[in-house]
Structure formats: C-alpha cells, structure tokens
Amino acid sequence: MIVIYVVRLFTLREIFGMITLSKLQVYYSKIVCCIVNVSDKIIMRKKHPRYPLFLKRHIKKLNRNNKARKRMVKGVHDKAQIPAKSFDGSPNKDHYPAVLPTVFSIKDNPNETINFFNKTRRTIMRGTDCDLMMFDFSNVECMTIDALMYLIAMIMNIRISICTVKRFGGNKPKNAEVLKLYDRSGFEKIVTDRQSFIKNDDARCIMFSDKGRPEKTREICEYIIDNSTFVRTDLLFLGEMLGELEGNVIDHAYSDKTNSRLHRRWFVYIDDSKPGKFSFTFLDNGLGIWATMQKNFSEHVKKFGGNSADAIIDALSGGFRTRTKKTYRGRGLPSIRKHAQEKKIQNLTIVTSKAYCYITEDNVDKIDSMRIDKSLKGTLYYWEIIDPNYGKDVV
Amino acid sequence: MFFSIAQEFTTTPGLRYRHQSEYSGEEFREDYLRKMYSDAVSKGEILTIDLDGTFGYPDSFISEAFGGLAREQTNTPRKDIIARFQFISKDQSGLIEKIHNMMLNEDER
C-alpha cells in the first residue's frame, strides 16, 4: 500500500513539475487567440488586438498569389492572338493559348519544340481555369509529323488527367505544305473525337494503339507491297522491328508508378509522299529509354558524367541494359541497329530524354549522337525504307 | 509431326506475353508448342515447324515461344530439346540459327 502511494505521488509530482503554471498560461493564450482552420492554417480571432494588421497582410498575400496564378496561366504564350473558336466550332471566351514554334519538329528543331511541349505540359498540370486549349498553327512554316504525333499523345494524356482543360481548338496552318501534312495526319479528327481515341484504321493516318497490334503490322507491310516493288520476304524485318518497338512501349515505357494513369500508347505514321521512299515515325510519350534502362553507378549520379546519349549507344550496341535483368531480354534495340547496319533501313534516328542518336548512310557502323538542351519525355524513332528498284521495270 | 505457323497459328506473330498482344509467344508455347513437344517426345518423333509465310517474327516472340520451352524443360539437356525439332525457313536465312541460339543459351538470371 505504501509503495503504491509513493509511486502515485511521484508521478503526480512529475506531471505537475513538467507543466508549470507559466507554461499553462502560454498554452491558454495561444488556444484563446488562435483557431485552427480546416486547411491547418492559423487564423487570428477578430477580437485579437493584432487582427487588423493580420487581415491587411493576409489580403496582400492572397492578391499576390492570384497575380502569380494569372501570370502562370498565360505562361510564355501571352503573345497569342487567337480567335476563341474550338475545332468543333463552339464559341469560347476563356481559352488557353499556345503558340507553336515556327519550325515545329522534334527531329529538325528539337530544343525549341521540346521546350514548347514541356512548358505547355507544365503550365497545364500546375492548373489553369480554362477548359479549352487553343493551338496556334498559323505561324508554323515547317512541320514534321513527329511533333504533331507528340502533340496528339500529349492531348490524350491531358484528357485523362485531373486538369480543367478538356477541349482543344486552334488555327490551321497557313503554309500550304504544312497544311497538307496537317490534314493528312488526321490530327483534327483525333483531337475532336471526344469519345474514343482507339479507332483510327486508315493506314495513311497516324495510327495508335495501347496494345501490340500484329494485324496493323500486316496492313502496313501490305500497303508498302502495293506501292513499291517490295515483296513480303523483303519486309520481314519490318514486322520484327515494329513488334519489338510496340513491345518496348507496352513493357517498359510507362512502367513507373507515377505514369500508371497514362495509357500505354504507341503511335506510328508512314510518310510515302516521296516516291520510292517510306519514312516511318514511331513514338511514345512515356518515360523514355534513359529513364527505364538499367544504369551503372556513374550514370545514376549526374556529377560523375552520366550521359543519356552514351547509355543509349551502349544499349543499341548490345550492352546488357534491360531492367528485367533477364539474359533473354533486351534484344530489341540491338536488332534495330542491326537492320540499319545491314542497310535494310536508312537514317535511323532516336530521340529520348536529352539524347539525339542517329546513324547516317555514309557510315552505318557508327552511331553519332548529340546532347540536346531540353529533355523529351518519351522516345521517338525515325527511319526510312528506300525501294532500290522504284521506277525500274521489274520482271 | 508437322506444324505450319502461318497456316495453323497466324501470319502475324505478336509480342512476348498474352497481355501484350494477340498471337503472342506465350500463347503459341502454352496452347500449341508444349503439347506438340510432349507428344513428339512420347512418340519418339521429330517435330517439324514450318516458319515460312509470315510477316516476320519479333525476337520477343521467338524468345518466349522456343526459348521459353527450353527454359521449362529443366530436366532435359538443351541439345536434346533442339534435336527434337526440325525447322523450315526458306523466307529468312538466319532465323533457324537465331532460334537455336535462343533455345541453347537462354537462362533465367
């Protein structure tokens, strides 16, 4: 009994010793003077003597934040003078204007074009009040399909994101050649279709899917066979190559958790505007090869000179770079390079992250590379297939 | 035993796994190749696979179908598995060698 009483006394003493009267006074004053808001911000009570000063400062802060938000919404595109009209014709007062670079091409003008994509994406994801996004194509004087495909991929991802922009519009290009490519690509059809992006079966338009589509590969091969002197056995490598690229996109390109909301889509376009030449553009806007490949220690640490271009050259040359760490994986990129070395494909170009790698016709054994300033989210492949017998009489 | 991929399976072989595409290597191995191989072993016959007539084989298809079969048969030496097969490929030179390599050298890490 005595022992219990001593322990109890000690505990009570200790408690009272910790919380002194002066401390209790401080706590009380804090509790009385402040109330905690829902958003965990401490707001002063109206009766507090410092309340007027607090209110003045608080309003100043709110105004400052609003101004910053408005500046952010306008972004770098505040020079745009686009009439408010969406692709489907509905009038809109509130829109987000985006002016495209004059040379709109990842392949030919990577820095400016990638910068445009990154800034647009960043601005939208930070939040705007606009529900319509306008793309001003009117000043574009040179355009390649890769940039247009990337724009479509970005639009698709914006739609499934939580941001307010859900509709898209803009001006058509003024330049005749750019307009021709713009119309042929099916850009408007894809962008205005609110229901589904999956269906696009025209072999001459931009094709896309979120699964491997071997039957599309057959359609592409048959289309080339119909418009060239190639026979089926000449194009077996193309089936292999497209299959590998599709597999890479589905397996690796979007495998990070942060990208789990995005559709694992790949896009392909065949340009046959020049006779006897078929130009292929294949891209995804996932994480990119650099982000998904297995890296060594120095590559993990940028200060040690980790270079995405060198790593991609290594992967193309057959280095063990597969993240799966299985010896029977990671054969896709070396096989693509092999096709270039065997001259089945020409002018192979790969752009991903800050790497721009290409193989020229002059020296097919060498992979040239350059480092670009802006990082491309995703991977772009470009190659050409040239029909050597085009225009000749083949028996 | 004889099996033509183009006539009895598809002219457009797909990717590695079922969830990736139709006509995948996994589908071919699980639904066709495994059964044909075990039949051939039990009857003591050679399994002839005709690879011609397609629009190309992605490496991942071959790796999963034929390499996958070799990886499954843990109790049989790889050379014996290869000896059970005869491949026909007039369309694409080097394809048979590639399949043999994948069956011989592929290992789980």
XYZ file of C-alpha atoms in Angstrom:
504
model
C 0.000 0.000 0.000
C 2.781 2.394 0.980
C 4.773 1.595 -2.155
C 1.794 2.255 -4.425
C 1.095 5.538 -2.679
C 4.742 6.687 -3.123
C 4.737 5.848 -6.833
C 1.439 7.660 -7.324
C 2.747 10.698 -5.512
C 5.925 10.700 -7.537
C 4.020 10.530 -10.813
C 1.690 13.310 -9.908
C 4.589 15.434 -8.798
C 6.419 14.768 -12.016
C 3.383 15.749 -14.094
C 2.868 18.952 -12.211
C 6.581 19.622 -12.353
C 6.615 19.404 -16.147
C 3.660 21.675 -16.721
C 4.298 24.735 -14.679
C 1.808 27.468 -14.225
C 3.601 29.828 -16.589
C 3.546 27.226 -19.370
C -0.142 26.644 -18.828
C -0.696 30.368 -19.256
C 1.118 30.353 -22.595
C -0.928 27.413 -23.876
C -4.118 29.089 -22.797
C -3.262 32.348 -24.530
C -2.463 30.501 -27.748
C -5.680 28.491 -27.638
C -7.768 31.592 -26.970
C -6.102 33.856 -29.504
C -5.977 31.478 -32.441
C -8.299 28.998 -34.028
C -7.163 26.313 -36.405
C -8.724 26.417 -39.835
C -9.781 23.328 -41.855
C -6.742 23.721 -44.049
C -4.499 23.772 -40.958
C -3.755 27.477 -41.306
C -3.811 29.514 -38.135
C -6.259 32.352 -38.462
C -6.486 35.069 -35.879
C -9.639 35.793 -33.975
C -11.393 39.065 -34.670
C -11.076 40.210 -31.053
C -7.311 39.960 -31.045
C -5.568 43.362 -30.965
C -3.348 42.423 -33.895
C -6.236 41.246 -36.087
C -6.435 44.352 -38.400
C -2.738 44.085 -39.215
C -3.074 40.366 -39.803
C -6.044 40.891 -42.138
C -4.198 43.511 -44.160
C -1.209 41.219 -44.651
C -3.420 38.233 -45.443
C -5.275 40.100 -48.218
C -1.971 41.291 -49.659
C -0.736 37.713 -49.775
C -3.896 36.450 -51.482
C -3.655 39.153 -54.149
C -0.014 38.312 -54.757
C -0.854 34.615 -55.235
C -3.699 35.417 -57.616
C -1.452 37.587 -59.764
C 1.155 34.839 -59.913
C -1.500 32.312 -60.936
C -2.759 34.533 -63.733
C 0.803 35.023 -64.980
C 1.297 31.255 -64.945
C -1.888 30.614 -66.942
C -0.731 32.992 -69.648
C 2.721 31.462 -69.426
C 5.058 32.080 -72.294
C 2.181 32.167 -74.708
C 0.687 35.548 -73.846
C 1.570 36.970 -77.250
C -1.010 34.699 -78.860
C -3.871 36.417 -80.634
C -6.144 33.508 -81.404
C -9.850 33.921 -82.040
C -11.766 31.917 -79.464
C -13.131 29.088 -81.535
C -12.699 25.394 -80.945
C -12.203 22.776 -83.663
C -15.843 21.784 -83.362
C -16.977 25.408 -83.843
C -18.338 26.175 -80.372
C -17.554 29.730 -79.196
C -15.434 30.183 -76.102
C -14.272 33.231 -74.258
C -11.911 31.590 -71.879
C -9.131 29.690 -73.505
C -5.518 28.781 -73.011
C -3.458 29.947 -75.986
C -0.377 28.034 -77.099
C 1.718 29.361 -79.972
C 3.682 26.678 -81.771
C 7.284 27.302 -82.835
C 7.883 28.301 -86.464
C 9.812 25.098 -87.098
C 7.601 22.554 -85.355
C 9.730 19.439 -85.467
C 11.379 17.267 -82.829
C 13.740 15.878 -85.425
C 14.816 19.161 -87.035
C 14.329 21.659 -84.213
C 14.497 19.582 -81.040
C 15.312 22.234 -78.460
C 12.588 24.722 -79.299
C 9.925 22.090 -79.953
C 10.623 20.050 -76.818
C 10.738 23.267 -74.814
C 7.280 24.123 -76.135
C 5.909 20.714 -75.121
C 7.476 20.805 -71.677
C 6.298 24.332 -70.902
C 2.780 23.614 -72.126
C 2.574 20.407 -70.113
C 3.968 22.062 -67.017
C 1.577 25.001 -67.210
C -1.464 22.800 -67.688
C -0.562 20.414 -64.922
C 0.015 23.268 -62.484
C -3.563 24.323 -63.104
C -5.490 26.755 -65.270
C -9.087 27.950 -65.129
C -9.544 27.400 -68.868
C -11.398 24.401 -70.210
C -10.334 24.981 -73.800
C -6.819 24.886 -75.139
C -6.027 26.627 -78.413
C -3.058 25.708 -80.575
C -1.976 28.389 -82.976
C -0.563 26.651 -86.057
C -0.775 29.786 -88.213
C 2.889 30.755 -87.845
C 4.255 27.260 -88.458
C 6.328 27.263 -91.620
C 7.950 23.873 -91.341
C 6.493 20.856 -89.608
C 7.320 17.181 -89.345
C 4.882 14.522 -88.304
C 6.776 13.593 -85.133
C 5.862 16.874 -83.425
C 2.223 16.527 -84.422
C 2.147 12.954 -83.130
C 3.689 14.025 -79.857
C 1.119 16.795 -79.546
C -1.667 14.238 -80.019
C -0.100 11.976 -77.407
C 0.098 14.899 -75.009
C -3.515 15.903 -75.647
C -4.657 12.362 -74.924
C -2.835 12.389 -71.617
C -4.189 15.823 -70.694
C -7.708 14.490 -71.223
C -7.339 11.696 -68.742
C -5.573 13.898 -66.209
C -7.315 15.851 -63.470
C -6.683 19.285 -65.016
C -9.530 21.505 -66.210
C -8.548 21.587 -69.898
C -10.792 19.109 -71.671
C -11.388 20.640 -75.128
C -8.952 21.613 -77.813
C -9.047 24.035 -80.693
C -6.904 26.384 -82.709
C -5.887 27.833 -86.023
C -4.947 25.840 -89.079
C -1.512 26.317 -90.616
C -1.208 28.986 -93.317
C 1.696 27.331 -95.098
C 0.394 25.066 -97.897
C 2.801 22.178 -97.302
C 2.289 22.233 -93.562
C -1.473 22.319 -94.102
C -1.247 19.286 -96.394
C 0.583 17.280 -93.748
C -1.770 18.570 -91.057
C -4.838 17.414 -92.999
C -3.359 14.080 -93.983
C -2.294 13.165 -90.498
C -5.883 13.150 -89.229
C -4.941 15.471 -86.366
C -8.303 17.248 -86.162
C -10.256 14.018 -86.385
C -8.311 12.558 -83.486
C -8.425 15.714 -81.387
C -12.139 16.473 -81.813
C -13.262 12.908 -81.191
C -14.372 13.118 -77.579
C -15.455 9.541 -77.149
C -12.694 7.293 -78.252
C -9.162 7.622 -79.464
C -8.678 3.983 -80.144
C -10.219 3.694 -83.591
C -8.115 5.048 -86.376
C -7.788 2.467 -89.065
C -6.604 4.498 -92.003
C -3.197 3.131 -92.946
C -2.142 6.578 -94.184
C -3.097 8.437 -91.000
C -1.400 8.418 -87.643
C -2.088 5.012 -86.148
C -2.018 4.342 -82.457
C -2.886 1.657 -80.001
C -2.370 0.653 -76.396
C -1.646 -2.995 -77.259
C 0.584 -4.851 -79.652
C -1.251 -4.937 -82.961
C 0.288 -7.575 -85.260
C -2.561 -7.176 -87.755
C -1.611 -3.484 -88.145
C 1.902 -4.587 -88.969
C 0.481 -6.776 -91.717
C -1.598 -3.852 -93.032
C 1.484 -1.635 -93.115
C 3.506 -4.304 -94.934
C 0.704 -4.905 -97.433
C 0.392 -1.160 -98.039
C 4.103 -0.931 -98.815
C 3.984 -4.013 -101.029
C 1.103 -2.453 -103.012
C 3.014 0.805 -103.521
C 6.519 -0.465 -104.228
C 8.467 -3.290 -105.791
C 8.994 -4.939 -102.409
C 7.656 -8.438 -101.824
C 6.643 -9.958 -98.496
C 10.004 -11.559 -97.801
C 11.773 -8.190 -98.218
C 9.762 -6.746 -95.346
C 10.096 -9.470 -92.727
C 12.494 -7.245 -90.778
C 9.799 -4.544 -90.573
C 7.405 -6.908 -88.812
C 10.162 -7.801 -86.350
C 11.071 -4.187 -85.775
C 7.563 -2.840 -85.233
C 6.828 -5.780 -82.927
C 9.912 -5.008 -80.824
C 9.101 -1.316 -80.576
C 5.485 -1.966 -79.616
C 6.648 -4.475 -77.020
C 9.092 -1.951 -75.555
C 6.349 0.645 -75.176
C 3.910 -1.738 -73.520
C 6.502 -3.349 -71.299
C 8.829 -0.546 -70.280
C 7.854 2.929 -71.417
C 5.116 3.552 -68.886
C 6.167 1.200 -66.139
C 6.779 3.811 -63.463
C 4.087 4.207 -60.826
C 3.713 7.930 -61.462
C 2.727 7.153 -65.017
C 0.229 4.448 -64.171
C -2.690 6.709 -65.088
C -1.447 7.108 -68.635
C -2.425 4.802 -71.470
C 0.471 2.739 -72.738
C 0.095 4.069 -76.251
C 2.405 3.939 -79.192
C 1.961 5.968 -82.375
C 3.163 5.210 -85.862
C 2.977 7.119 -89.120
C 4.184 6.216 -92.588
C 5.009 9.023 -94.953
C 5.129 7.959 -98.595
C 4.898 11.437 -100.120
C 8.286 10.968 -101.829
C 8.143 8.223 -104.462
C 10.072 5.087 -103.614
C 10.675 6.179 -100.044
C 8.719 5.244 -96.924
C 9.508 7.275 -93.834
C 8.458 5.778 -90.517
C 7.898 7.719 -87.322
C 7.224 5.741 -84.176
C 6.860 7.354 -80.763
C 5.501 7.137 -77.285
C 5.341 9.775 -74.571
C 6.210 7.596 -71.638
C 9.332 7.853 -69.538
C 11.858 7.315 -72.308
C 14.607 4.727 -72.752
C 17.032 6.569 -70.473
C 14.630 6.563 -67.531
C 13.709 2.906 -67.912
C 17.057 1.299 -68.693
C 19.422 -0.292 -66.217
C 22.109 2.234 -65.323
C 25.515 1.846 -63.810
C 26.642 3.798 -60.750
C 28.217 6.710 -62.590
C 25.130 7.123 -64.743
C 22.954 7.339 -61.672
C 24.975 10.274 -60.437
C 24.923 13.138 -62.908
C 28.043 14.709 -61.431
C 30.029 11.655 -62.485
C 29.134 12.327 -66.080
C 26.068 10.153 -66.587
C 25.148 10.753 -70.207
C 21.897 9.502 -71.726
C 23.320 9.511 -75.278
C 26.240 7.239 -74.348
C 23.938 4.861 -72.478
C 21.594 4.595 -75.466
C 24.506 3.966 -77.822
C 25.575 1.193 -75.439
C 22.063 -0.296 -75.458
C 21.964 -0.173 -79.283
C 25.356 -1.856 -79.404
C 24.095 -4.798 -77.351
C 25.046 -3.758 -73.816
C 23.107 -5.502 -71.072
C 20.687 -2.724 -70.221
C 17.345 -4.405 -69.693
C 15.699 -3.526 -66.412
C 14.218 -7.026 -66.237
C 17.760 -8.332 -65.572
C 16.967 -11.441 -67.596
C 19.553 -12.515 -70.100
C 16.949 -13.362 -72.705
C 15.503 -9.845 -72.678
C 16.798 -6.582 -74.100
C 17.317 -7.697 -77.679
C 15.047 -5.098 -79.297
C 17.409 -2.156 -79.673
C 20.424 -4.189 -80.898
C 18.242 -5.853 -83.546
C 17.087 -2.417 -84.757
C 20.672 -1.300 -85.079
C 21.462 -4.485 -86.970
C 18.811 -3.633 -89.546
C 20.479 -0.249 -90.010
C 23.893 -1.883 -90.394
C 22.515 -4.276 -92.984
C 21.077 -1.214 -94.811
C 17.550 -2.530 -94.633
C 16.623 0.789 -93.042
C 18.213 4.192 -93.592
C 18.728 7.312 -91.486
C 17.755 5.733 -88.187
C 17.228 8.456 -85.583
C 16.366 8.004 -81.919
C 15.470 10.937 -79.664
C 14.827 10.385 -75.983
C 15.497 12.418 -72.850
C 18.461 14.629 -73.736
C 19.901 12.193 -76.253
C 19.714 12.537 -80.018
C 21.289 9.491 -81.690
C 21.441 8.848 -85.421
C 23.059 6.571 -87.962
C 23.876 8.117 -91.319
C 24.082 6.316 -94.635
C 27.776 7.218 -95.014
C 28.891 5.181 -92.038
C 26.340 2.647 -90.886
C 28.634 1.140 -88.260
C 28.933 4.370 -86.305
C 26.229 5.793 -84.078
C 26.508 9.575 -83.915
C 24.980 11.419 -81.038
C 24.423 14.875 -79.695
C 23.116 16.161 -76.432
C 20.045 18.370 -76.577
C 19.260 21.058 -74.010
C 15.691 20.065 -73.268
C 14.601 16.634 -72.139
C 11.994 14.809 -74.228
C 9.526 12.785 -72.187
C 9.155 9.661 -74.269
C 11.011 8.136 -77.197
C 10.970 8.962 -80.885
C 12.220 6.597 -83.580
C 12.546 7.640 -87.202
C 13.764 5.527 -90.109
C 13.375 5.272 -93.841
C 12.905 2.350 -96.181
C 14.037 3.088 -99.703
C 12.879 0.981 -102.619
C 16.002 0.426 -104.759
C 14.011 -0.764 -107.756
C 11.460 2.024 -107.791
C 10.870 3.319 -111.306
C 12.675 0.362 -112.871
C 10.865 -2.352 -114.799
C 10.933 -5.392 -112.555
C 10.051 -8.717 -114.158
C 4.769 -34.332 -86.737
C 4.370 -31.205 -88.809
C 3.127 -27.737 -87.894
C 2.971 -24.639 -90.107
C 2.825 -21.437 -88.073
C 1.404 -19.374 -90.942
C -1.339 -21.871 -91.739
C -2.274 -23.152 -88.312
C -1.468 -20.263 -85.967
C -1.034 -16.839 -87.602
C 0.712 -14.941 -90.377
C 1.433 -12.108 -87.941
C 3.196 -13.387 -84.814
C 2.756 -10.977 -81.922
C 4.769 -9.967 -78.881
C 6.044 -11.857 -75.851
C 3.111 -12.200 -73.462
C -0.638 -12.715 -73.861
C -1.482 -9.390 -72.225
C 0.682 -7.564 -74.728
C -0.895 -8.711 -77.969
C -2.772 -11.396 -79.827
C -0.802 -14.342 -81.212
C 1.905 -13.899 -78.599
C 4.868 -16.180 -77.997
C 3.385 -17.213 -74.665
C 0.097 -18.181 -76.355
C 1.909 -20.211 -79.003
C 4.031 -22.016 -76.410
C 1.224 -22.772 -73.981
C -1.537 -23.646 -76.446
C 0.415 -25.375 -79.221
C 4.127 -25.942 -78.780
C 4.159 -27.523 -75.316
C 1.610 -30.174 -76.276
C 3.230 -30.903 -79.633
C 6.621 -31.236 -77.987
C 5.413 -33.654 -75.309
C 3.596 -35.722 -77.976
C 6.744 -35.828 -80.066
C 8.800 -36.930 -77.040
C 6.326 -39.635 -76.028
C 6.076 -40.984 -79.592
C 9.794 -40.589 -80.230
C 9.178 -38.431 -83.292
C 10.778 -35.280 -84.701
C 8.653 -32.136 -84.579
C 8.883 -30.192 -87.856
C 7.973 -26.497 -87.609
C 7.439 -24.527 -90.816
C 8.310 -20.880 -90.166
C 7.576 -19.558 -93.674
C 4.616 -17.483 -94.847
C 4.503 -14.907 -92.051
C 5.231 -11.170 -91.895
C 8.246 -11.596 -89.624
C 8.970 -12.871 -86.143
C 9.717 -10.359 -83.401
C 12.630 -11.558 -81.255
C 10.416 -11.478 -78.183
C 8.013 -13.970 -79.818
C 10.800 -16.444 -80.598
C 12.382 -15.964 -77.213
C 9.170 -16.636 -75.345
C 7.940 -19.486 -77.554
C 11.027 -21.570 -78.254
C 13.395 -20.181 -75.620
C 10.579 -20.412 -73.093
C 10.024 -24.090 -73.913
C 13.722 -24.800 -73.424
C 13.655 -22.947 -70.082
C 10.649 -25.001 -68.979
C 12.283 -28.360 -69.666
C 14.704 -28.224 -66.777
C 15.372 -31.971 -66.704
C 16.283 -32.315 -70.364
C 19.597 -31.098 -71.769
C 19.163 -28.192 -74.197
C 20.842 -30.066 -77.038
C 18.330 -32.895 -76.715
C 15.462 -30.434 -76.907
C 16.892 -28.847 -80.039
C 17.445 -32.295 -81.557
C 13.712 -32.956 -81.204
C 12.947 -30.073 -83.589
C 13.372 -29.575 -87.290
C 12.760 -26.059 -88.584
C 11.934 -24.966 -92.128
C 12.723 -21.375 -93.097
C 13.195 -20.546 -96.752
C 11.981 -16.963 -96.319
C 14.541 -15.804 -93.807
C 18.086 -17.006 -93.627
C 19.494 -16.915 -90.123
C 16.155 -17.420 -88.416
C 16.812 -21.072 -87.565
C 20.211 -20.200 -86.132
C 18.609 -17.488 -84.045
C 16.032 -19.934 -82.660
C 18.750 -22.473 -81.869
C 20.762 -19.810 -80.060
C 17.774 -18.751 -78.026
C 16.963 -22.336 -77.091
C 20.552 -23.114 -76.214
C 21.699 -20.028 -74.362
C 18.713 -18.517 -72.638
C 18.749 -18.749 -68.906
C 16.863 -17.148 -66.077
C 19.191 -14.912 -64.101
